[in-house]
XYZ file of C-alpha atoms in Angstrom:
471
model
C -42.009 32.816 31.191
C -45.485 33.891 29.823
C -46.810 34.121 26.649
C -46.552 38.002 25.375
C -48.025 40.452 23.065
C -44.413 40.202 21.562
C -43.854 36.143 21.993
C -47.333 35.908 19.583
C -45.414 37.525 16.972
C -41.786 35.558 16.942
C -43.363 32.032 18.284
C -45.051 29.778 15.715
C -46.309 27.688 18.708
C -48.938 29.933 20.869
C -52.194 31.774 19.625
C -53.808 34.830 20.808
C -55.369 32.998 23.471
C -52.535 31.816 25.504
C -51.677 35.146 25.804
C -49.996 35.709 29.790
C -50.377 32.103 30.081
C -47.034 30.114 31.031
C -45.258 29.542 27.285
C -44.078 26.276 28.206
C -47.142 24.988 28.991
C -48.868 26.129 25.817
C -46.196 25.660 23.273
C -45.869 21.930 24.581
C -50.206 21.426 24.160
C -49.349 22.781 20.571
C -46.189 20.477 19.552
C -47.694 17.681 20.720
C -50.913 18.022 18.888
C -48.205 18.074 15.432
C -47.724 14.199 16.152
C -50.281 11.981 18.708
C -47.234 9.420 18.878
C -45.527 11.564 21.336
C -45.985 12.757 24.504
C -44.649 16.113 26.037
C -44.718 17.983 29.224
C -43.199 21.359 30.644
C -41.966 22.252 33.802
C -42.831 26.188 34.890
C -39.597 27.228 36.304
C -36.628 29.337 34.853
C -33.772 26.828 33.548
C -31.574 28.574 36.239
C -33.747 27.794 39.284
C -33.947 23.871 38.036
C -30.286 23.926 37.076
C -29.184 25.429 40.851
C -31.942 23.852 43.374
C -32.678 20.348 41.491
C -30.038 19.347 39.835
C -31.007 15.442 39.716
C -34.273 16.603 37.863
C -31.605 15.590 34.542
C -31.403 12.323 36.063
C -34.643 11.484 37.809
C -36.656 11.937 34.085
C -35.032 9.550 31.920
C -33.598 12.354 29.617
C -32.130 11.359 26.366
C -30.729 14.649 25.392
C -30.977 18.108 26.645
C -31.285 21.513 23.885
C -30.660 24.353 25.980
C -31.786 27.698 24.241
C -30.514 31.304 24.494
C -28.682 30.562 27.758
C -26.011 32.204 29.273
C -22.015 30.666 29.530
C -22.169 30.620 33.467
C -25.907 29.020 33.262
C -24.910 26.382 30.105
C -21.304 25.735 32.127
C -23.237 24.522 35.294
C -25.794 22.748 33.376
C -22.880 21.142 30.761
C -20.937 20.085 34.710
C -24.462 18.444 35.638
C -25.059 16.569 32.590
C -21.522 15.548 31.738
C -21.689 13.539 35.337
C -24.808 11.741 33.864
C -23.789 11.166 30.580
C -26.290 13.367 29.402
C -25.997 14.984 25.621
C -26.048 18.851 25.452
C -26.801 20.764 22.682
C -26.425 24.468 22.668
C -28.243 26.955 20.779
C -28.135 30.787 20.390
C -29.400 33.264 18.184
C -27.945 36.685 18.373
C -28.335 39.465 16.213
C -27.102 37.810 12.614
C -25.209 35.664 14.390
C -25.758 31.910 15.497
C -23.902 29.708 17.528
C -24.512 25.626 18.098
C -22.383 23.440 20.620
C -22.117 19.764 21.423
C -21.039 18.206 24.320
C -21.724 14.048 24.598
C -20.300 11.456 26.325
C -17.591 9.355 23.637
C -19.416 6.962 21.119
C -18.860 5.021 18.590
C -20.370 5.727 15.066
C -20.691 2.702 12.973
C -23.395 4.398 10.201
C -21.609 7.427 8.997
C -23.532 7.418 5.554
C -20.891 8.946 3.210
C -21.216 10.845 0.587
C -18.799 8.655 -1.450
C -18.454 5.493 -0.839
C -14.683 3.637 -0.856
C -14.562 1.070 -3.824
C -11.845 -1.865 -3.045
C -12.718 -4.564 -6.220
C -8.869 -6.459 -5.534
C -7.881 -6.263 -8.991
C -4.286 -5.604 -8.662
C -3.405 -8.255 -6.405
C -6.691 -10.898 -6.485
C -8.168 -13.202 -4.369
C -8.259 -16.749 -5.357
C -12.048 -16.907 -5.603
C -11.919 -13.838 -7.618
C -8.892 -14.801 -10.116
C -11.232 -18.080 -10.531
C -13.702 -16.204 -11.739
C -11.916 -14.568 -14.006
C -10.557 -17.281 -15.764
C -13.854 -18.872 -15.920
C -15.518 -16.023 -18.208
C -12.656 -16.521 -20.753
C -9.682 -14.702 -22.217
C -11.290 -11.376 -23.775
C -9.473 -11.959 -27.005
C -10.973 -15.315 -27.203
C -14.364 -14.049 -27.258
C -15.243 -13.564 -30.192
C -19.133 -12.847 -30.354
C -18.996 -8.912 -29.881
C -22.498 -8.824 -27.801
C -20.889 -11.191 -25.398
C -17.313 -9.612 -25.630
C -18.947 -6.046 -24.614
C -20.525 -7.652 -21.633
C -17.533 -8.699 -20.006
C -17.382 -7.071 -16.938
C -14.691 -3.963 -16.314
C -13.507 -5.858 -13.314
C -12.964 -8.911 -15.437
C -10.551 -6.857 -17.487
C -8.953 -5.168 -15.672
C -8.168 -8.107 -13.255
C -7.285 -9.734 -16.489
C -4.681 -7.034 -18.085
C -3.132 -6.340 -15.112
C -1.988 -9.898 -14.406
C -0.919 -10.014 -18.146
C 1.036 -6.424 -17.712
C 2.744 -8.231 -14.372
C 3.376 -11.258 -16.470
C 4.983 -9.323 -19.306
C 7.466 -7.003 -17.128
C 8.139 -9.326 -14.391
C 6.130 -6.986 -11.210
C 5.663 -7.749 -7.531
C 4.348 -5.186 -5.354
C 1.805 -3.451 -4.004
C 1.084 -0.226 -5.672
C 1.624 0.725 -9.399
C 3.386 3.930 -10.396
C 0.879 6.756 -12.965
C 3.309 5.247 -15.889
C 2.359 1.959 -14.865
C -0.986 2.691 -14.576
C -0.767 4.115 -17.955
C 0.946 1.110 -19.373
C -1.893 -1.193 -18.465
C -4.661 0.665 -19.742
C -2.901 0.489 -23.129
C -3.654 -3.040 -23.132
C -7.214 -2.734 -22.153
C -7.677 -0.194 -25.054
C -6.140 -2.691 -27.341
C -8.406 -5.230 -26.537
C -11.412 -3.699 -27.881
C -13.212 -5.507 -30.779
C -15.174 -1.491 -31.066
C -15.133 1.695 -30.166
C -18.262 1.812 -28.572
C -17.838 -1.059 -25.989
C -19.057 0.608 -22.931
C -17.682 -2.153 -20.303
C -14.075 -1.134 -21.873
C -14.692 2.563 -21.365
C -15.455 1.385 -17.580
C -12.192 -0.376 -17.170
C -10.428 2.876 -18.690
C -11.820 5.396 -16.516
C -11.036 2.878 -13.624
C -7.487 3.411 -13.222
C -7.732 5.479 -9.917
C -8.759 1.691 -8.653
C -6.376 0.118 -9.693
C -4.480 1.014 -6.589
C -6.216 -0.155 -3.010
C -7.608 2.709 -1.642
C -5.483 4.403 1.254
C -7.121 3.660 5.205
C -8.242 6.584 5.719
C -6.389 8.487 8.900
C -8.901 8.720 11.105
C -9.153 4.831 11.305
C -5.484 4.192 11.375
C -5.616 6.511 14.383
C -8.797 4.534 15.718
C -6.619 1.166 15.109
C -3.416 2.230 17.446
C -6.141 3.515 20.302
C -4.932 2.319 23.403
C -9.066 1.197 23.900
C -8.359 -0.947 20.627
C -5.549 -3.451 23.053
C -8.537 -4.287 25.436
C -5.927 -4.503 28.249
C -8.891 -3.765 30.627
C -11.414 -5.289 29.413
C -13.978 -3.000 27.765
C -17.813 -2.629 27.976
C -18.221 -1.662 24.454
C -18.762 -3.517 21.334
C -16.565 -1.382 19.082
C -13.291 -1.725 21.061
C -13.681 -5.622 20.315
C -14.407 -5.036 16.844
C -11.585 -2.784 16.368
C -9.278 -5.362 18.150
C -9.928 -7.531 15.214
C -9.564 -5.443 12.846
C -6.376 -4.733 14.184
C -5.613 -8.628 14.382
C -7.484 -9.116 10.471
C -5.150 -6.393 9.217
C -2.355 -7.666 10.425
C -2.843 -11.144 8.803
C -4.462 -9.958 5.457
C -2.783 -6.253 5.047
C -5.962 -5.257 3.828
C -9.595 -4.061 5.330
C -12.394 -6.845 5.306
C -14.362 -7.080 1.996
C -17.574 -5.660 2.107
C -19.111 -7.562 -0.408
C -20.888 -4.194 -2.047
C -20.637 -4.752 -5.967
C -21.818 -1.464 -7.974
C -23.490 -1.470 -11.046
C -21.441 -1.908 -14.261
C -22.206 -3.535 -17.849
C -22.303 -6.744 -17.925
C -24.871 -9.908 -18.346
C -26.874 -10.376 -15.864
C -25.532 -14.047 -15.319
C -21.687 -13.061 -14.904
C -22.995 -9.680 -12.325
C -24.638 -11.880 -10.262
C -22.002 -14.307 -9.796
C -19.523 -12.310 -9.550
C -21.454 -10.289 -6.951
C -21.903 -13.791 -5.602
C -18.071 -13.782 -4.883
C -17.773 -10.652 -3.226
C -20.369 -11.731 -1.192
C -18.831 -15.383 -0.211
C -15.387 -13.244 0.098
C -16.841 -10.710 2.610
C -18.545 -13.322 4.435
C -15.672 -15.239 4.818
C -14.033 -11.688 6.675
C -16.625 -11.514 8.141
C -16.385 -14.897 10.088
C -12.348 -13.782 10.515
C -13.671 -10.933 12.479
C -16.440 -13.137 14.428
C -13.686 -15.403 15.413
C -11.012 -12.800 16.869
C -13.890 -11.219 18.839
C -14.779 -14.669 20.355
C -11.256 -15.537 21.175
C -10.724 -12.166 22.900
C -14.307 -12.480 24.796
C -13.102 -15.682 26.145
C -9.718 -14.521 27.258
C -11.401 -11.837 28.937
C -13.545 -13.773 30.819
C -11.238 -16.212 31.796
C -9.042 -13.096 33.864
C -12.490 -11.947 34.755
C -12.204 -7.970 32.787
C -15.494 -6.417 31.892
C -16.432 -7.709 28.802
C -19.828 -7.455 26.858
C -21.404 -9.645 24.459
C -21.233 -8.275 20.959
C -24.383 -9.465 18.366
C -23.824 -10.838 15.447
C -25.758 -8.013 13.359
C -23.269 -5.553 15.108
C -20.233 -7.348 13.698
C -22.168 -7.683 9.922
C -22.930 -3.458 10.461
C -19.106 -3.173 11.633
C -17.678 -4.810 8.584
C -19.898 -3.756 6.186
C -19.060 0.175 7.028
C -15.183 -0.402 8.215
C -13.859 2.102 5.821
C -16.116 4.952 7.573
C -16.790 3.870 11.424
C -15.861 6.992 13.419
C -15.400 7.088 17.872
C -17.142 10.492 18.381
C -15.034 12.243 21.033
C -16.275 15.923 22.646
C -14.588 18.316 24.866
C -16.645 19.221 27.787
C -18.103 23.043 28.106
C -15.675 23.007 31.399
C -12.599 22.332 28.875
C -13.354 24.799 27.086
C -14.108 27.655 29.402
C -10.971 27.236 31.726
C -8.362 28.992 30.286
C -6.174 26.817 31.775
C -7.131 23.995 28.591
C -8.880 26.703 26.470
C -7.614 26.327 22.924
C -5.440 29.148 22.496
C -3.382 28.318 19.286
C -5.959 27.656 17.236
C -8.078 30.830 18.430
C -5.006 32.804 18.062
C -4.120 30.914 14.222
C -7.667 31.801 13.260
C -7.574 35.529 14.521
C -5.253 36.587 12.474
C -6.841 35.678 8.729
C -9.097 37.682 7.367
C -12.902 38.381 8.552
C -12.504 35.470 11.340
C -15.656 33.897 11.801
C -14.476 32.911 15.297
C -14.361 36.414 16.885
C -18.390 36.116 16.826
C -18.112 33.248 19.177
C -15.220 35.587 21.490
C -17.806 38.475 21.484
C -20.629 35.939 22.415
C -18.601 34.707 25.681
C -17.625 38.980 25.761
C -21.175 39.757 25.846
C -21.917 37.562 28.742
C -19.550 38.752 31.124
C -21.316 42.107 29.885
C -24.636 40.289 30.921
C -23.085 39.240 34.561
C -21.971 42.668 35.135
C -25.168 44.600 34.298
C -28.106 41.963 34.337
C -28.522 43.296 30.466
C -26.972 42.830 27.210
C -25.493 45.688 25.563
C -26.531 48.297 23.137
C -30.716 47.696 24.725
C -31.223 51.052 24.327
C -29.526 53.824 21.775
C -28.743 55.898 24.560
C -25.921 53.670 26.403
C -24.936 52.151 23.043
C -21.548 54.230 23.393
C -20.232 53.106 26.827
C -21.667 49.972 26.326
C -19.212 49.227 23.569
C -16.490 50.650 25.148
C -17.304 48.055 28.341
C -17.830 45.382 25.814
C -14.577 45.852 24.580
C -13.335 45.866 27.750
C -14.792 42.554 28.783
C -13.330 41.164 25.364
C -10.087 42.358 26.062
C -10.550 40.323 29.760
C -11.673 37.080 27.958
C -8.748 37.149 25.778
C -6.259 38.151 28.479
C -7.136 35.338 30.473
C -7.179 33.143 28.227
C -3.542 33.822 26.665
C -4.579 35.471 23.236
C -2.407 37.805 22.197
C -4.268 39.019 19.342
C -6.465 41.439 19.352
C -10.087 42.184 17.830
C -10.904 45.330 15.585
C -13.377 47.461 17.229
C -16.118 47.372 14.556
C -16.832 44.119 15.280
C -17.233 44.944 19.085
C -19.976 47.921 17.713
C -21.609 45.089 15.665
C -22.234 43.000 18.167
C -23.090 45.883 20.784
C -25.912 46.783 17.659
C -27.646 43.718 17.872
C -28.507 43.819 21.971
C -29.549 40.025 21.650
C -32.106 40.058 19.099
C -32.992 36.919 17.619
C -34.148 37.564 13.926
C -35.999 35.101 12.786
C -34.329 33.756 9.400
C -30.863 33.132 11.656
C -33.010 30.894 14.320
C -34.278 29.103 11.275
C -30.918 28.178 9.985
C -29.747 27.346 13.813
C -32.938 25.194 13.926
C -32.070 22.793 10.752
C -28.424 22.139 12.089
C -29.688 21.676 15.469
C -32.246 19.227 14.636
C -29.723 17.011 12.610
C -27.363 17.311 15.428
C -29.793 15.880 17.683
C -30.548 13.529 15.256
C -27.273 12.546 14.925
C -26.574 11.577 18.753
C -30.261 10.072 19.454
C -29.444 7.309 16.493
C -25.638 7.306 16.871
C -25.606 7.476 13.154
C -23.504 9.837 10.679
C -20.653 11.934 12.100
C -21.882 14.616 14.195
C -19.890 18.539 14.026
C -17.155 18.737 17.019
C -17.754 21.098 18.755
C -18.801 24.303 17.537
C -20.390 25.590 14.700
C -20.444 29.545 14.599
C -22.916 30.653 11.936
C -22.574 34.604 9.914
C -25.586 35.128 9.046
C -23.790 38.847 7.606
C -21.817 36.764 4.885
C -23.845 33.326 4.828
C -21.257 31.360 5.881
C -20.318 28.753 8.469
C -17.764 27.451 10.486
C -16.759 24.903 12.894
C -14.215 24.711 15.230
C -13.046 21.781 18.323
C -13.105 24.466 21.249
């Protein structure tokens, strides 16, 4: 395409004097001049020419990941086939009318650096380690310090690992898990320890009592642990599965997840935080050295039966271990999936049809209004003059999609006019929205770090809201 009177008004990236110049060509001179690290070029051909007469251009130039841009579904589904064979990343982006729509498609990965917003806190002070019990014992029996600057500075670990084994003591308990009453019942005896009111490492230990408990594995890893990947029968290429087959193997020693030495920041002298940080530290190490060891013991089985294998680094393990309360395997659903009706995802478009205002009808009328494009080499509504039968065929085409695809549900029809309305403008506040997600999302898959959104995220720019959904 060119540059145009009307591209110089919507495109931050030409000037006046590219003007019928090719807009590849000239936006890429631009971006490039934003950073002199990187290096850009542009091909001057229409996606759909590349995409249907050189398909191996994906694979002959080293591409990372592909954004494809206001695209059509038969254009994206051939381009999705092409880079899905590679192992090519996709990311989909439209812009129509106030609504915006974002797709991923990758290849499976593992995510060890999720980057939480919360972090899991596992401190072991219902049922101990040895090191840490030690520990405990060695900074004294609160009620036998007596110097109050010293007793406030106990820290709320110390405490608590200290009144619970003196609640278990007094009524007798073995287990794994303490009841609310029970929970209740110990921190009575950490309030009666206090020499004041004001001791702020007591207050910790009170408003601790949701970790009492160990935290729960979270269902998404339990699922990750009883993968059939996680057995290695095959062998396996990838340095997760091994990690995950020693988890597996730790776990079912320890009943617990590794330790990952992380100690946050509570009262305390600065002598007794740093060695007790010092034994979380030794404690996760030792794990860690657990985990090491299964991984080299299944690495040498596997060679020995010659299955693929791989050598995993040591820093991979530490990274592994460190996050193994949060390590996601990124799985995607190919554009192919979710186009055939024959695998299209019909009970959970049908479930979401029928609540109120479903933000997923935006993305039915988006697939509606490209059969609409197929048909007439246009979008509806382009002109007031056909905006009447162009509805009317839109809804047609919508009622198509949805028979094919087994929906039984149907769409009111002043949705169809809304969408009909916006003939495929793009609006520039919506594409500003699409481009922040989109960027993280290519973030995301580049560095293989923090979940990314599967699949789809539908964006209503009408009620400023978003949605995702696995299509």
């Amino acid at each position: 395409n060119l540059v145009t009177q009307a591209g110089l008004g919507n495109n931050f990236f030409v000037t006046v004097e590219d003007l019928n110049e090719p807009r590849g060509e000239r936006a890429t001179k631009w971006l490039t001049e934003l950073n002199p690290d990187v290096k850009g070029g542009s091909l001057n051909e229409k996606p759909e020419m590349v995409i249907e007469t050189n398909p191996d251009y994906f694979r002959n130039t080293d591409v990372t990941l592909v954004i494809a841009t206001q695209l059509p579904e038969p254009t994206i589904a051939k381009l999705a086939s092409i880079l899905h064979t590679h192992n090519i990343p996709l990311l989909v982006v439209r812009s129509y009318g106030l609504i915006g729509y974002v797709r991923v498609q990758a290849p499976s990965y593992a995510i060890v650096e999720t980057f939480p917003d919360q972090q899991v806190e596992d401190y072991h002070v219902l049922n101990p380690f040895p090191e840490l019990e030690h520990f405990v014992e060695s900074v004294g029996h609160p009620d036998s310090i007596t110097d109050t600057l010293e007793h406030a500075h106990i820290p709320w670990v110390c405490l608590m690992v200290h009144y619970l084994k003196k609640w278990k003591q007094e009524n007798k308990w073995e287990g794994s898990e303490l009841t609310y009453k029970q929970r209740k019942e110990v921190m009575e005896l950490v309030k009666g320890g206090k020499l004041k009111e004001d001791e702020e490492n007591f207050q910790e230990a009170l408003t601790s009592g949701t970790k009492i408990n160990p935290p729960q594995i979270p269902s998404a890893l339990q699922d990750l642990m009883a993968s059939p990947e996680t057995e290695l029968v095959n062998g396996s290429t990838e340095p997760f599965w091994f990690c995950m087959n020693a988890l597996k193997q730790f776990y079912s020693t320890h009943k617990r997840l590794p330790i990952n030495g992380k100690l946050n920041d509570m009262t305390s002298t600065t002598g007794w935080f740093i060695a007790l940080q010092n034994v979380y530290a030794a404690k996760a190490q030792q794990d860690l050295e657990k985990i090491s060891g299964y991984i080299k013991e299944s690495i040498n089985h596997l060679k020995g039966t010659g299955k693929p294998t791989v050598d995993v680094p040591a820093e991979y393990i530490s990274l592994f271990c460190k996050n193994v309360w949060n390590v996601r395997y990124a799985r995607f659903r190919t554009v192919q999936q979710e186009v055939d009706p024959g695998s299209a995802m019909v009970s959970m478009l049908s479930k979401e049809l029928e609540t109120d205002e479903p933000t997923v009808v935006w993305y039915l009328l988006l697939r509606a209004g490209d059969r609409f494009y197929a048909a007439n080499n246009r979008f509806p509504g382009d002109t007031e003059t056909v905006l009447e039968a162009d509805v009317a065929q839109l809804a047609k085409c919508l009622k198509s999609l949805l028979q094919e695809m087994g929906v039984s549900q149907s769409v009111d029809a002043e949705y169809v006019q809304e969408w009909a309305r916006y003939s495929a403008s793009e609006l520039h506040n919506i594409s500003a929205v699409l481009g922040g997600v989109a960027s993280q999302e290519a973030i995301k898959m580049i560095t293989q770090q923090r979940a990314p959104m599967n699949n789809t995220l539908i964006f209503d720019g009408i009620n400023g809201t978003m949605a995702t959904y696995e299509l």
